[in-house]
Amino acid sequence: MIDFDLDPALELLRETARRFGAERLRPRERESEAARAVGAPNLAAAAEIGLAAAAWPESLGGAALGALGRAVVLEELAAADPGAALALDPLGPAVHALAELGGEPALRTHAGPLIGRPGARAWLAWNGDGRVTLRGGRADGRLPWVPADRLDLLVLLDRDAAAVVEADGLPLAPLRGAGLRAAGASEVVLAGAPVRAWWVHPRGARRALARARLDLAALLVGVARAAAELSRAYALQRVAFGRPIAHHQALAFLIADMASAVDGARLLVHDAALRLDAEEDADGACAAAFVEAAEQALFVTPNALQILGGHGFVQDYPIEKWMREARALSLLHGGVDAAREDAGRALVASDAPLALAGTAPR
Amino acid sequence: MNLALEDALCNRLARIRALGAARIRPVGLEADRAGAPLPPDHPFFAELVRLGLGRTRWLGGEDPDDAGPTTTEARRERSERDEETRGERGSPSFTGVVLAEELAYWDRGVAVAFPGPGLGEPPILAMGTPEQKQRFLGPFRAPDRPRWGSFAMTEPGAGSDVAAIRTACRRDGADWVLDGDKSFAANASRADWIVVFATCDPALGRAGHRAFVVERGTPGLGDFRIERKMGLEAYESTSFTLRGCRVPAANLLGGEERQSGRAGFKGAMQSFNATRPMIGAMAVGIGRAALDETLAFARSHDRLGDPRVRDRLERSRRKLQAARLLCWRAAWLADQQRPNVLEASMAKAVAPQAAFEAAALGMELLGEEGGRGDHLIEKLFRDVKAMDIVEGTGQIQRVLMARQLVGLPRD
């Protein structure tokens, strides 16, 4: 039966993540941004609750709640602090490449050691444009921006393959970062860094990219939701020309459209996650969810800022930060434009891309 | 969470698809070329009745699980119907939304022209007494010929603002007397009856509203005029007048006892909250038809290698899929008997825009082929605009959403 409610386990997870975000992340959002880190107590508490582990396989001590579970957690954390959402996940998107291309042995070898290591960070860098060359077991090239100040694991992903690069001793040059500073921000120069493992598996690479894009989509839905909620509340408080600004129709309609933007994007994310969890071919759906979430986040966050006017432009409210972070998130893993291209190619491979039935059963 | 369609529903969709390709789309194009609705004696309608379509979803009796029919024949009929609609009874709104999308994909105008009680059915089901359901929906249980019901709320001076209707009703002895003008009533001139909304006192606003079943041939019901429209030619959008139109008290929906408070108006609004997602789904269906045709055109003209073309098709697909899920969610909420005012309006606000964009893109890729005025996409471009108007314009939906989101005052 059709059902738009989350299963009880996921609903509980959502509530837990929401409470954690509201009580522990949001109040320290600017502090984390300035410190370029989430405080140790929050790191420990998030690990204890098992937020990042919710979607990990059981072999890593995860709860195996799937792509939908991961999307739910990421949205909730990003709705509190998108940078912290990245910082709290020791495996980050790297887990997707390890699982999809290397399977259980890769997870055991490369991901296992990070779990329980305080503040550990892993990153999945998109190398589909060949910015890093891999030759003779060595990696050379430059990653202009990685949202981390330390790396315990670095995985490079391209269209067909993934490579684990030796992270120990990698030089990370700190950057200011356009956003997501709570996760850190660095340039990484690879100068003959050893490649520790390497898998060629085009389908696995596509799925890893799809999952990484869906992570971004969920984060973008979270940040857009936060901005929509905060600006709605503000518009009810702020009075101009004798009534709350929310009651001027120009803003009332904008607030309505912002709500539609968030809900529509979230439904595409959940739909794509369900397809992934059902082992369907979901590359196009994940790419489209990322494009939609980015587009809507870049509609919602600047308009939310606009509703706050001058208060939105200054740093007393987090809106200006969220606008920067929505833009920054949608640059990762090859960016929105590449995702649009992949979704378009998936579309033109079909005669009836939106047929109601006759698609693969779920 | 589960967004997969059940097998039984997929089977019904497959049957609509077969009928759609063979008959619905061709007769829709036929009506469009003729610039007139399909006449009531069009063989297509008799064919639909033979296929068992054009029936009421009222099962007879107040409760689908009541003691029910006593004859073997009637029991068999009931059991066949139960099998067919098992899923539907658990989720009638969701099922309706999915089927509506598929019908609109083939031709939304023809879908509205289908025989059956139409939009008159929800208010009778919601407000009618058992006797009224038997009298007015009974003939639609196994009709021997195409029969239509109709629904008349809109007036020349009252569209989305339904509280502003001016058609008057006054009690006169055993009867009610109706006076006023109605417009855009689908299938009204061919209908056995029309559910007419009227007010017994405009000063009472919505509390003054009453709904009557006005039967064909009632003296004072007349001046039927079929509107010429931009699109959706296959069904008649009809204006008519009520002049001293005398209706027996037994035709007041719900009878006198249901009229305390705002029951009449609420009856109308209840049906709207279920039909808004359905209009949204119809828009998705039209938009999907435009997308498929555009894709086929672009493919046959070697345009799919152009990333600008792919990008824009991709955008349409994504917007339509998001709109579809919003419609599904709103209908599912209605089935769960949960509040869905915000979600229903959201679906209705979003879907027509996505669908219009899909059709407009199709015209652009067609280029001058679209300017000729004889391509299916050109018809879809004209058809789809109505979806942002009927059942509350996109602007009204945003007003309703803003009431929910920020308590926008009603002044």
mmCIF file of C-alpha atoms in Angstrom, chain B residues 29-37 227-229 233:
data_model
loop_
_atom_site.group_PDB
_atom_site.id
_atom_site.type_symbol
_atom_site.label_atom_id
_atom_site.label_comp_id
_atom_site.label_asym_id
_atom_site.label_seq_id
_atom_site.Cartn_x
_atom_site.Cartn_y
_atom_site.Cartn_z
ATOM 1 C CA LEU B 29 -8.504 14.944 -31.455
ATOM 2 C CA GLU B 30 -11.767 14.480 -33.322
ATOM 3 C CA ALA B 31 -13.587 16.852 -30.955
ATOM 4 C CA ASP B 32 -10.710 19.322 -31.102
ATOM 5 C CA ARG B 33 -10.824 19.401 -34.896
ATOM 6 C CA ALA B 34 -14.609 19.729 -34.844
ATOM 7 C CA GLY B 35 -14.409 22.528 -32.277
ATOM 8 C CA ALA B 36 -17.405 21.028 -30.482
ATOM 9 C CA PRO B 37 -18.033 18.534 -27.694
ATOM 10 C CA GLU B 227 -19.131 27.746 -24.259
ATOM 11 C CA ARG B 228 -16.500 27.961 -26.968
ATOM 12 C CA LYS B 229 -13.169 27.328 -25.264
ATOM 13 C CA GLU B 233 -13.230 20.810 -26.513
#
